[in-house]
PDB file of C-alpha atoms in Angstrom:
ATOM      1  CA  MET A 230       0.000   0.000   0.000  1.00 85.00           C
ATOM      2  CA  GLY A 231       2.838   2.377   0.801  1.00 90.00           C
ATOM      3  CA  ILE A 232       4.537   1.707  -2.514  1.00 91.00           C
ATOM      4  CA  THR A 233       1.334   2.192  -4.517  1.00 89.00           C
ATOM      5  CA  GLN A 234       0.640   5.501  -2.745  1.00 90.00           C
ATOM      6  CA  ILE A 235       4.048   6.867  -3.755  1.00 93.00           C
ATOM      7  CA  VAL A 236       3.910   5.465  -7.307  1.00 91.00           C
ATOM      8  CA  GLY A 237       0.322   6.649  -7.659  1.00 90.00           C
ATOM      9  CA  GLN A 238       1.355  10.217  -6.853  1.00 90.00           C
ATOM     10  CA  ILE A 239       4.090  10.078  -9.494  1.00 88.00           C
ATOM     11  CA  LEU A 240       1.865   8.511 -12.167  1.00 84.00           C
ATOM     12  CA  GLU A 241      -1.212  10.521 -11.110  1.00 87.00           C
ATOM     13  CA  THR A 242      -3.380   7.450 -10.756  1.00 91.00           C
ATOM     14  CA  ASP A 243      -5.233   5.338  -8.214  1.00 93.00           C
ATOM     15  CA  PHE A 244      -4.535   1.626  -7.828  1.00 95.00           C
ATOM     16  CA  LEU A 245      -7.040  -1.232  -7.853  1.00 95.00           C
ATOM     17  CA  PHE A 246      -5.666  -4.318  -6.106  1.00 94.00           C
ATOM     18  CA  GLY A 247      -2.143  -3.385  -7.199  1.00 93.00           C
ATOM     19  CA  LEU A 248      -3.023  -2.370 -10.793  1.00 95.00           C
ATOM     20  CA  PRO A 249      -2.729   1.316 -11.810  1.00 94.00           C
ATOM     21  CA  GLU A 250      -6.106   2.571 -12.990  1.00 93.00           C
ATOM     22  CA  ARG A 251      -4.606   4.930 -15.567  1.00 89.00           C
ATOM     23  CA  PHE A 252      -2.792   2.081 -17.335  1.00 88.00           C
ATOM     24  CA  PHE A 253      -5.358  -0.599 -16.637  1.00 93.00           C
ATOM     25  CA  LEU A 254      -5.299  -2.494 -19.952  1.00 91.00           C
ATOM     26  CA  GLU A 255      -1.511  -2.769 -19.902  1.00 87.00           C
ATOM     27  CA  SER A 256      -1.677  -3.845 -16.244  1.00 91.00           C
ATOM     28  CA  LEU A 257      -4.056  -6.728 -17.019  1.00 92.00           C
ATOM     29  CA  LEU A 258      -1.511  -8.287 -19.379  1.00 89.00           C
ATOM     30  CA  TRP A 259       0.415 -10.262 -16.790  1.00 88.00           C
ATOM     31  CA  GLY A 260       1.113 -13.940 -16.465  1.00 82.00           C
ATOM     32  CA  PRO A 261       2.845 -16.243 -13.972  1.00 79.00           C
ATOM     33  CA  SER A 262       6.574 -16.675 -14.534  1.00 73.00           C
ATOM     34  CA  GLY A 263       6.538 -19.973 -12.647  1.00 72.00           C
ATOM     35  CA  ARG A 264       4.392 -22.012 -10.331  1.00 74.00           C
ATOM     36  CA  SER A 265       1.450 -19.942  -9.101  1.00 79.00           C
ATOM     37  CA  GLU A 266      -1.482 -20.733  -6.793  1.00 82.00           C
ATOM     38  CA  ARG A 267      -4.417 -18.686  -5.514  1.00 84.00           C
ATOM     39  CA  ARG A 268      -3.589 -17.254  -2.101  1.00 85.00           C
ATOM     40  CA  ASP A 269      -5.457 -18.874   0.786  1.00 80.00           C
ATOM     41  CA  GLY A 270      -7.657 -16.834   3.079  1.00 74.00           C
ATOM     42  CA  ILE A 271      -8.054 -13.721   0.896  1.00 75.00           C
ATOM     43  CA  PRO A 272     -11.035 -14.420  -1.384  1.00 71.00           C
ATOM     44  CA  ASP A 273     -11.783 -10.708  -1.762  1.00 85.00           C
ATOM     45  CA  ILE A 274      -8.796 -10.161  -4.081  1.00 92.00           C
ATOM     46  CA  PRO A 275     -10.058 -10.850  -7.633  1.00 95.00           C
ATOM     47  CA  SER A 276      -8.445 -13.268 -10.064  1.00 94.00           C
ATOM     48  CA  TRP A 277      -7.505 -10.467 -12.491  1.00 95.00           C
ATOM     49  CA  SER A 278      -5.005  -9.049  -9.983  1.00 95.00           C
ATOM     50  CA  TRP A 279      -1.519 -10.522  -9.573  1.00 92.00           C
ATOM     51  CA  ALA A 280      -2.016  -9.962  -5.834  1.00 91.00           C
ATOM     52  CA  ALA A 281      -4.488 -12.872  -5.734  1.00 91.00           C
ATOM     53  CA  TRP A 282      -1.756 -15.304  -6.704  1.00 88.00           C
ATOM     54  CA  ASP A 283       1.196 -16.651  -4.754  1.00 88.00           C
ATOM     55  CA  GLY A 284       4.072 -16.622  -7.228  1.00 83.00           C
ATOM     56  CA  ALA A 285       6.141 -14.324  -9.440  1.00 81.00           C
ATOM     57  CA  VAL A 286       4.504 -12.699 -12.469  1.00 82.00           C
ATOM     58  CA  ASP A 287       5.779 -11.433 -15.805  1.00 77.00           C
ATOM     59  CA  TYR A 288       4.555  -8.664 -18.102  1.00 76.00           C
ATOM     60  CA  GLN A 289       5.681 -10.437 -21.270  1.00 62.00           C
ATOM     61  CA  PRO A 290       2.647 -12.715 -21.751  1.00 49.00           C
ATOM     62  CA  ASN A 291       4.090 -14.414 -24.838  1.00 51.00           C
ATOM     63  CA  GLN A 292       6.912 -14.041 -27.301  1.00 50.00           C
ATOM     64  CA  THR A 293       4.887 -12.562 -30.134  1.00 52.00           C
ATOM     65  CA  PHE A 294       2.975  -9.546 -28.875  1.00 51.00           C
ATOM     66  CA  ASP A 295       4.356  -6.724 -26.755  1.00 51.00           C
ATOM     67  CA  PRO A 296       1.968  -5.162 -24.186  1.00 48.00           C
ATOM     68  CA  THR A 297       4.043  -2.063 -23.455  1.00 47.00           C
ATOM     69  CA  GLY A 298       4.125   1.548 -24.581  1.00 46.00           C
ATOM     70  CA  HIS A 299       1.972   2.587 -27.533  1.00 53.00           C
ATOM     71  CA  GLN A 300       1.520  -0.990 -28.703  1.00 70.00           C
ATOM     72  CA  VAL A 301      -1.894  -1.480 -27.127  1.00 81.00           C
ATOM     73  CA  GLY A 302      -5.321  -0.340 -28.280  1.00 87.00           C
ATOM     74  CA  SER A 303      -8.410   0.250 -26.148  1.00 90.00           C
ATOM     75  CA  LEU A 304     -11.441  -1.891 -26.906  1.00 94.00           C
ATOM     76  CA  ILE A 305     -13.139  -2.023 -23.503  1.00 95.00           C
ATOM     77  CA  ALA A 306     -14.801   0.476 -21.172  1.00 94.00           C
ATOM     78  CA  PHE A 307     -14.072  -1.053 -17.757  1.00 97.00           C
ATOM     79  CA  TYR A 308     -16.249  -0.448 -14.700  1.00 97.00           C
ATOM     80  CA  PHE A 309     -15.271  -1.262 -11.118  1.00 97.00           C
ATOM     81  CA  VAL A 310     -17.703  -2.100  -8.304  1.00 97.00           C
ATOM     82  CA  ASP A 311     -16.700  -0.096  -5.236  1.00 95.00           C
ATOM     83  CA  LYS A 312     -17.347  -0.966  -1.565  1.00 93.00           C
ATOM     84  CA  ARG A 313     -20.727   0.761  -1.677  1.00 95.00           C
ATOM     85  CA  GLY A 314     -21.848  -1.346  -4.618  1.00 95.00           C
ATOM     86  CA  GLN A 315     -21.640   1.537  -7.088  1.00 96.00           C
ATOM     87  CA  LEU A 316     -20.258   1.040 -10.610  1.00 96.00           C
ATOM     88  CA  LYS A 317     -17.402   3.425 -11.335  1.00 95.00           C
ATOM     89  CA  ARG A 318     -16.012   3.755 -14.836  1.00 95.00           C
ATOM     90  CA  LEU A 319     -12.243   3.490 -14.717  1.00 95.00           C
ATOM     91  CA  ARG A 320     -10.235   6.588 -15.610  1.00 90.00           C
ATOM     92  CA  SER A 321      -7.913   4.702 -17.931  1.00 88.00           C
ATOM     93  CA  ASN A 322      -5.974   6.000 -20.902  1.00 83.00           C
ATOM     94  CA  TYR A 323      -8.155   5.178 -23.907  1.00 82.00           C
ATOM     95  CA  HIS A 324      -5.940   5.173 -26.954  1.00 80.00           C
ATOM     96  CA  TRP A 325      -5.118   3.469 -30.232  1.00 80.00           C
ATOM     97  CA  PHE A 326      -1.643   2.544 -31.341  1.00 72.00           C
ATOM     98  CA  PHE A 327       0.210   3.710 -34.388  1.00 57.00           C
ATOM     99  CA  GLU A 328       3.856   3.317 -35.287  1.00 49.00           C
ATOM    100  CA  SER A 329       6.063   2.142 -38.106  1.00 41.00           C
ATOM    101  CA  PHE A 330       6.411  -1.616 -38.573  1.00 40.00           C
ATOM    102  CA  ASP A 331       9.702  -1.306 -40.477  1.00 42.00           C
ATOM    103  CA  GLY A 332      13.066  -2.058 -38.900  1.00 41.00           C
ATOM    104  CA  PRO A 333      14.003  -3.240 -35.428  1.00 42.00           C
ATOM    105  CA  LEU A 334      11.831  -2.204 -32.490  1.00 41.00           C
ATOM    106  CA  SER A 335      14.631  -0.060 -30.994  1.00 47.00           C
ATOM    107  CA  GLU A 336      14.832   2.030 -34.171  1.00 47.00           C
ATOM    108  CA  ARG A 337      11.125   2.699 -34.642  1.00 43.00           C
ATOM    109  CA  PRO A 338       9.653   6.148 -34.010  1.00 46.00           C
ATOM    110  CA  ALA A 339       8.116   6.741 -30.610  1.00 47.00           C
ATOM    111  CA  GLY A 340       4.601   6.683 -32.099  1.00 47.00           C
ATOM    112  CA  ARG A 341       1.494   8.660 -31.228  1.00 51.00           C
ATOM    113  CA  SER A 342      -1.448   7.964 -28.992  1.00 60.00           C
ATOM    114  CA  PHE A 343      -4.955   8.204 -30.455  1.00 65.00           C
ATOM    115  CA  PRO A 344      -8.270   8.265 -28.619  1.00 71.00           C
ATOM    116  CA  MET A 345     -10.766   5.616 -29.667  1.00 80.00           C
ATOM    117  CA  ARG A 346     -12.815   8.062 -31.711  1.00 77.00           C
ATOM    118  CA  ASN A 347      -9.814   8.737 -33.962  1.00 81.00           C
ATOM    119  CA  TRP A 348      -8.679   5.165 -34.490  1.00 85.00           C
ATOM    120  CA  LYS A 349      -9.405   5.215 -38.239  1.00 86.00           C
ATOM    121  CA  GLU A 350      -7.061   8.155 -38.626  1.00 81.00           C
ATOM    122  CA  ALA A 351      -4.310   6.113 -37.005  1.00 77.00           C
ATOM    123  CA  ILE A 352      -4.844   3.178 -39.354  1.00 80.00           C
ATOM    124  CA  ARG A 353      -5.022   5.398 -42.448  1.00 78.00           C
ATOM    125  CA  ALA A 354      -1.740   7.030 -41.443  1.00 72.00           C
ATOM    126  CA  SER A 355       0.017   3.665 -41.720  1.00 63.00           C
ATOM    127  CA  SER A 356       1.295   3.070 -45.250  1.00 55.00           C
ATOM    128  CA  HIS A 357       3.076  -0.138 -44.219  1.00 62.00           C
ATOM    129  CA  TRP A 358      -0.066  -2.253 -44.192  1.00 69.00           C
ATOM    130  CA  PRO A 359      -2.687  -0.551 -46.395  1.00 70.00           C
ATOM    131  CA  GLY A 360      -5.370  -3.198 -45.771  1.00 79.00           C
ATOM    132  CA  GLY A 361      -5.490  -2.485 -42.052  1.00 82.00           C
ATOM    133  CA  LEU A 362      -8.539  -0.243 -42.020  1.00 87.00           C
ATOM    134  CA  GLU A 363     -10.633  -2.763 -43.954  1.00 89.00           C
ATOM    135  CA  VAL A 364      -9.632  -5.577 -41.593  1.00 89.00           C
ATOM    136  CA  TRP A 365     -10.533  -3.559 -38.506  1.00 92.00           C
ATOM    137  CA  GLU A 366     -13.830  -2.382 -39.999  1.00 93.00           C
ATOM    138  CA  GLN A 367     -14.768  -6.023 -40.647  1.00 94.00           C
ATOM    139  CA  CYS A 368     -13.789  -7.058 -37.134  1.00 95.00           C
ATOM    140  CA  PRO A 369     -16.924  -7.445 -34.969  1.00 96.00           C
ATOM    141  CA  HIS A 370     -15.042  -5.832 -32.086  1.00 97.00           C
ATOM    142  CA  ASN A 371     -13.401  -2.543 -33.069  1.00 94.00           C
ATOM    143  CA  PRO A 372     -13.324   0.914 -31.416  1.00 93.00           C
ATOM    144  CA  SER A 373     -16.429   2.130 -33.264  1.00 93.00           C
ATOM    145  CA  VAL A 374     -18.494  -0.784 -31.976  1.00 94.00           C
ATOM    146  CA  THR A 375     -16.997  -0.358 -28.508  1.00 93.00           C
ATOM    147  CA  LEU A 376     -18.256   3.229 -28.375  1.00 92.00           C
ATOM    148  CA  GLN A 377     -21.786   1.974 -29.030  1.00 94.00           C
ATOM    149  CA  ARG A 378     -21.612  -0.555 -26.184  1.00 95.00           C
ATOM    150  CA  ILE A 379     -20.127   1.380 -23.284  1.00 94.00           C
ATOM    151  CA  GLU A 380     -23.166   1.508 -20.993  1.00 95.00           C
ATOM    152  CA  ILE A 381     -23.919  -1.407 -18.647  1.00 97.00           C
ATOM    153  CA  SER A 382     -27.483  -2.740 -18.643  1.00 95.00           C
ATOM    154  CA  ALA A 383     -29.656  -2.246 -15.567  1.00 96.00           C
ATOM    155  CA  ASP A 384     -29.962  -6.025 -15.054  1.00 96.00           C
ATOM    156  CA  ALA A 385     -26.179  -6.528 -15.054  1.00 96.00           C
ATOM    157  CA  GLU A 386     -25.701  -3.532 -12.762  1.00 96.00           C
ATOM    158  CA  GLU A 387     -28.189  -4.955 -10.285  1.00 96.00           C
ATOM    159  CA  ILE A 388     -26.237  -8.224 -10.103  1.00 96.00           C
ATOM    160  CA  ALA A 389     -22.842  -6.524  -9.969  1.00 96.00           C
ATOM    161  CA  ARG A 390     -23.667  -4.104  -7.144  1.00 95.00           C
ATOM    162  CA  HIS A 391     -23.626  -7.057  -4.724  1.00 95.00           C
ATOM    163  CA  LEU A 392     -20.088  -7.963  -5.832  1.00 96.00           C
ATOM    164  CA  PRO A 393     -17.640  -5.250  -4.679  1.00 95.00           C
ATOM    165  CA  GLY A 394     -14.153  -5.513  -6.135  1.00 95.00           C
ATOM    166  CA  HIS A 395     -15.385  -6.977  -9.411  1.00 97.00           C
ATOM    167  CA  LEU A 396     -14.952  -5.608 -12.927  1.00 98.00           C
ATOM    168  CA  VAL A 397     -17.967  -5.153 -15.210  1.00 98.00           C
ATOM    169  CA  PHE A 398     -17.674  -4.544 -18.954  1.00 98.00           C
ATOM    170  CA  ASN A 399     -19.199  -5.320 -22.340  1.00 98.00           C
ATOM    171  CA  THR A 400     -17.080  -7.389 -24.694  1.00 98.00           C
ATOM    172  CA  THR A 401     -17.173 -10.170 -27.255  1.00 98.00           C
ATOM    173  CA  LYS A 402     -16.764 -13.810 -26.254  1.00 98.00           C
ATOM    174  CA  ALA A 403     -15.956 -16.866 -28.364  1.00 98.00           C
ATOM    175  CA  VAL A 404     -15.637 -20.571 -27.643  1.00 98.00           C
ATOM    176  CA  LEU A 405     -12.281 -21.862 -28.911  1.00 98.00           C
ATOM    177  CA  GLU A 406      -9.916 -24.804 -28.589  1.00 97.00           C
ATOM    178  CA  LEU A 407      -6.436 -25.163 -27.095  1.00 96.00           C
ATOM    179  CA  LYS A 408      -3.637 -27.477 -28.116  1.00 92.00           C
ATOM    180  CA  GLU A 409       0.043 -28.028 -27.507  1.00 89.00           C
ATOM    181  CA  PRO A 410       2.410 -26.778 -30.251  1.00 84.00           C
ATOM    182  CA  PRO A 411       4.086 -29.440 -32.407  1.00 80.00           C
ATOM    183  CA  ASP A 412       7.477 -28.852 -30.804  1.00 71.00           C
ATOM    184  CA  GLY A 413       6.123 -28.957 -27.269  1.00 67.00           C
ATOM    185  CA  GLY A 414       6.562 -25.221 -26.636  1.00 65.00           C
ATOM    186  CA  THR A 415       8.331 -25.798 -23.318  1.00 68.00           C
ATOM    187  CA  HIS A 416      11.236 -24.015 -21.675  1.00 65.00           C
ATOM    188  CA  ILE A 417      12.858 -24.116 -18.247  1.00 67.00           C
ATOM    189  CA  VAL A 418      12.847 -21.021 -16.043  1.00 63.00           C
ATOM    190  CA  PRO A 419      15.171 -20.801 -12.995  1.00 61.00           C
ATOM    191  CA  LEU A 420      13.306 -19.739  -9.834  1.00 59.00           C
ATOM    192  CA  LYS A 421      15.587 -19.151  -6.837  1.00 57.00           C
ATOM    193  CA  ASN A 422      16.771 -22.625  -5.841  1.00 53.00           C
ATOM    194  CA  LYS A 423      14.678 -24.576  -8.334  1.00 58.00           C
ATOM    195  CA  ALA A 424      13.563 -24.518 -11.947  1.00 60.00           C
ATOM    196  CA  ALA A 425      10.036 -24.483 -13.339  1.00 67.00           C
ATOM    197  CA  SER A 426       8.917 -25.952 -16.623  1.00 80.00           C
ATOM    198  CA  GLN A 427       6.751 -23.522 -18.592  1.00 80.00           C
ATOM    199  CA  GLU A 428       4.764 -23.904 -21.774  1.00 82.00           C
ATOM    200  CA  PHE A 429       2.426 -21.968 -24.013  1.00 85.00           C
ATOM    201  CA  LEU A 430      -0.591 -23.284 -25.886  1.00 89.00           C
ATOM    202  CA  LEU A 431      -1.957 -22.616 -29.352  1.00 90.00           C
ATOM    203  CA  ILE A 432      -5.480 -21.237 -29.763  1.00 93.00           C
ATOM    204  CA  SER A 433      -7.485 -22.719 -32.632  1.00 94.00           C
ATOM    205  CA  ASP A 434     -10.956 -22.519 -34.119  1.00 94.00           C
ATOM    206  CA  GLU A 435     -13.339 -25.435 -34.581  1.00 93.00           C
ATOM    207  CA  HIS A 436     -11.716 -26.249 -37.918  1.00 92.00           C
ATOM    208  CA  ASN A 437      -8.290 -26.727 -36.336  1.00 91.00           C
ATOM    209  CA  ASN A 438      -6.914 -23.456 -37.747  1.00 90.00           C
ATOM    210  CA  ILE A 439      -4.329 -21.840 -35.468  1.00 88.00           C
ATOM    211  CA  ILE A 440      -5.495 -18.289 -34.745  1.00 90.00           C
ATOM    212  CA  GLY A 441      -3.603 -17.343 -31.594  1.00 88.00           C
ATOM    213  CA  ILE A 442      -1.246 -18.156 -28.764  1.00 87.00           C
ATOM    214  CA  THR A 443      -1.406 -18.055 -24.950  1.00 88.00           C
ATOM    215  CA  MET A 444       1.079 -16.662 -22.486  1.00 83.00           C
ATOM    216  CA  TRP A 445       3.666 -18.903 -20.844  1.00 81.00           C
ATOM    217  CA  MET A 446       2.357 -20.843 -17.855  1.00 83.00           C
ATOM    218  CA  ASP A 447       3.683 -23.446 -15.455  1.00 82.00           C
ATOM    219  CA  LYS A 448       3.298 -26.833 -17.089  1.00 84.00           C
ATOM    220  CA  GLU A 449       2.059 -28.666 -14.008  1.00 83.00           C
ATOM    221  CA  TRP A 450      -0.341 -25.833 -13.147  1.00 84.00           C
ATOM    222  CA  ARG A 451      -1.681 -25.912 -16.700  1.00 87.00           C
ATOM    223  CA  LYS A 452      -2.353 -29.656 -16.486  1.00 87.00           C
ATOM    224  CA  GLU A 453      -4.302 -29.130 -13.262  1.00 85.00           C
ATOM    225  CA  ASN A 454      -6.354 -26.164 -14.476  1.00 87.00           C
ATOM    226  CA  ILE A 455      -6.746 -26.462 -18.272  1.00 92.00           C
ATOM    227  CA  VAL A 456      -8.081 -29.609 -19.908  1.00 93.00           C
ATOM    228  CA  LEU A 457      -7.080 -29.499 -23.556  1.00 93.00           C
ATOM    229  CA  ASP A 458      -9.965 -31.701 -24.718  1.00 91.00           C
ATOM    230  CA  ASN A 459     -12.525 -29.193 -23.424  1.00 93.00           C
ATOM    231  CA  LYS A 460     -13.944 -26.157 -25.197  1.00 96.00           C
ATOM    232  CA  HIS A 461     -12.708 -22.859 -23.745  1.00 98.00           C
ATOM    233  CA  GLU A 462     -14.267 -19.412 -23.393  1.00 98.00           C
ATOM    234  CA  PHE A 463     -12.188 -16.396 -24.423  1.00 98.00           C
ATOM    235  CA  ILE A 464     -13.130 -12.734 -23.995  1.00 98.00           C
ATOM    236  CA  VAL A 465     -11.541  -9.692 -25.663  1.00 98.00           C
ATOM    237  CA  ILE A 466      -9.831  -7.219 -23.300  1.00 96.00           C
ATOM    238  CA  GLY A 467      -7.894  -5.044 -25.784  1.00 94.00           C
ATOM    239  CA  ALA A 468      -5.769  -4.913 -28.913  1.00 91.00           C
ATOM    240  CA  GLY A 469      -2.061  -5.425 -29.534  1.00 85.00           C
ATOM    241  CA  VAL A 470       0.563  -5.210 -32.247  1.00 77.00           C
ATOM    242  CA  GLN A 471       3.304  -7.699 -33.001  1.00 68.00           C
ATOM    243  CA  LYS A 472       6.717  -6.749 -31.735  1.00 58.00           C
ATOM    244  CA  TYR A 473       8.574  -8.384 -34.613  1.00 50.00           C
ATOM    245  CA  ALA A 474       9.801  -6.194 -37.457  1.00 40.00           C
ATOM    246  CA  LYS A 475       7.867  -8.314 -39.949  1.00 45.00           C
ATOM    247  CA  TYR A 476       4.476  -9.668 -38.988  1.00 42.00           C
ATOM    248  CA  ASP A 477       4.797 -12.785 -41.161  1.00 42.00           C
ATOM    249  CA  VAL A 478       7.341 -14.392 -38.829  1.00 40.00           C
ATOM    250  CA  TRP A 479       4.788 -15.540 -36.252  1.00 50.00           C
ATOM    251  CA  PRO A 480       6.075 -18.999 -35.277  1.00 53.00           C
ATOM    252  CA  TYR A 481       3.038 -20.965 -36.461  1.00 53.00           C
ATOM    253  CA  GLY A 482       2.139 -19.461 -39.806  1.00 50.00           C
ATOM    254  CA  SER A 483       1.600 -15.967 -41.148  1.00 52.00           C
ATOM    255  CA  THR A 484      -0.836 -13.815 -39.174  1.00 55.00           C
ATOM    256  CA  GLY A 485      -1.841 -11.914 -42.289  1.00 62.00           C
ATOM    257  CA  CYS A 486      -1.705  -8.606 -40.399  1.00 72.00           C
ATOM    258  CA  PRO A 487       0.323  -7.058 -37.597  1.00 75.00           C
ATOM    259  CA  TRP A 488      -2.566  -6.546 -35.142  1.00 82.00           C
ATOM    260  CA  SER A 489      -4.042  -8.883 -32.580  1.00 86.00           C
ATOM    261  CA  LEU A 490      -6.820  -8.995 -30.037  1.00 93.00           C
ATOM    262  CA  TYR A 491      -5.690  -9.495 -26.465  1.00 92.00           C
ATOM    263  CA  VAL A 492      -7.944 -12.172 -25.033  1.00 95.00           C
ATOM    264  CA  MET A 493      -8.488 -13.659 -21.597  1.00 97.00           C
ATOM    265  CA  LEU A 494      -9.220 -17.333 -21.016  1.00 97.00           C
ATOM    266  CA  VAL A 495     -11.980 -17.445 -18.404  1.00 98.00           C
ATOM    267  CA  LYS A 496     -14.182 -19.889 -16.564  1.00 96.00           C
ATOM    268  CA  ARG A 497     -17.645 -19.104 -15.260  1.00 95.00           C
ATOM    269  CA  GLN A 498     -19.378 -19.890 -11.989  1.00 91.00           C
ATOM    270  CA  ASP A 499     -22.920 -18.564 -11.722  1.00 90.00           C
ATOM    271  CA  HIS A 500     -22.790 -14.920 -12.851  1.00 90.00           C
ATOM    272  CA  VAL A 501     -19.059 -14.416 -12.293  1.00 96.00           C
ATOM    273  CA  TYR A 502     -16.063 -15.202 -14.498  1.00 98.00           C
ATOM    274  CA  GLN A 503     -12.555 -15.943 -13.225  1.00 95.00           C
ATOM    275  CA  GLN A 504      -9.337 -15.291 -15.110  1.00 95.00           C
ATOM    276  CA  ILE A 505      -7.256 -18.308 -16.135  1.00 93.00           C
ATOM    277  CA  ALA A 506      -4.737 -17.010 -18.672  1.00 92.00           C
ATOM    278  CA  ILE A 507      -3.964 -14.246 -21.166  1.00 92.00           C
ATOM    279  CA  GLY A 508      -3.419 -14.723 -24.896  1.00 90.00           C
ATOM    280  CA  ALA A 509      -3.523 -13.049 -28.298  1.00 89.00           C
ATOM    281  CA  VAL A 510      -5.710 -13.901 -31.301  1.00 91.00           C
ATOM    282  CA  GLN A 511      -5.318 -12.654 -34.877  1.00 88.00           C
ATOM    283  CA  VAL A 512      -7.738  -9.795 -35.419  1.00 90.00           C
ATOM    284  CA  ASN A 513      -8.669 -11.017 -38.913  1.00 88.00           C
ATOM    285  CA  SER A 514      -9.744 -14.390 -37.461  1.00 92.00           C
ATOM    286  CA  TRP A 515     -12.181 -13.113 -34.833  1.00 95.00           C
ATOM    287  CA  LEU A 516     -15.112 -12.756 -37.237  1.00 94.00           C
ATOM    288  CA  SER A 517     -14.876 -16.417 -38.282  1.00 94.00           C
ATOM    289  CA  VAL A 518     -15.248 -17.770 -34.702  1.00 97.00           C
ATOM    290  CA  ASN A 519     -18.759 -16.320 -34.242  1.00 96.00           C
ATOM    291  CA  PRO A 520     -18.088 -14.032 -31.254  1.00 98.00           C
ATOM    292  CA  GLN A 521     -21.064 -12.821 -29.241  1.00 98.00           C
ATOM    293  CA  TRP A 522     -21.434  -9.624 -27.223  1.00 98.00           C
ATOM    294  CA  GLU A 523     -21.903 -10.200 -23.503  1.00 97.00           C
ATOM    295  CA  THR A 524     -21.710  -8.237 -20.260  1.00 98.00           C
ATOM    296  CA  ILE A 525     -18.907  -9.792 -18.219  1.00 98.00           C
ATOM    297  CA  ILE A 526     -18.618  -9.679 -14.435  1.00 98.00           C
ATOM    298  CA  LEU A 527     -15.003 -10.580 -13.675  1.00 98.00           C
ATOM    299  CA  GLY A 528     -14.005 -11.505 -10.140  1.00 95.00           C
TER     300      GLY A 528
END
């Protein structure tokens, strides 16, 4: 609490369970860097906060998409349920990325930040991938659609007001499949006096087409919490851009475009969803997986 008070003064932001409100989308993009378990005895800390988990975390969810700087785009209007049961819209930076995709990351221009209402201007300004605007306009979850779905329904608000500490937001959800990559996708991470085996999973549609990738996660934890044979629910939480100089070097086939949707693997119990993992899905594949708009209550 002391650290967040000092950092909050510097960054001019409040903190929600250890996540800075001003940079909330970027702060959601964390994953365990080793073995991680829910902390005992503190059920009030929600699953979307690193503070709910006993274990180190990493802000490099996977090797393909970079969640830092201007390389994120806002696609969600997040609300937080305070102690009085009131829904408060988060005062986050709502922006859209734009920067050159040519050359190494260290040599690219700093980029500009665009509000959601000007996202088309940002895409038009990019001459490196001229089909970008068409792809985003065809995507069922883009900034224009987000602006039409900001308000929370009265029914959802009535349920949420009894759940302080939860997030409430409108987003698209799709049911997808998970599988291990052909080469196993495993690496060993040293953790103090021991080493943890981590892996990532591939996200695919019902036709077995690879459309995305998850963050790294502890292999044993994954086996306990994610059954590959099951269907899995994913929700959109934002947008990202590939960190590689060329977007056709994604390890498991060409993405077709440099942008992605940041997604969250969730599980539902009654009216409330819990976070399981973070991933990224190709933006030009989201239409084909029949996503549906839903009001999410995330605890």
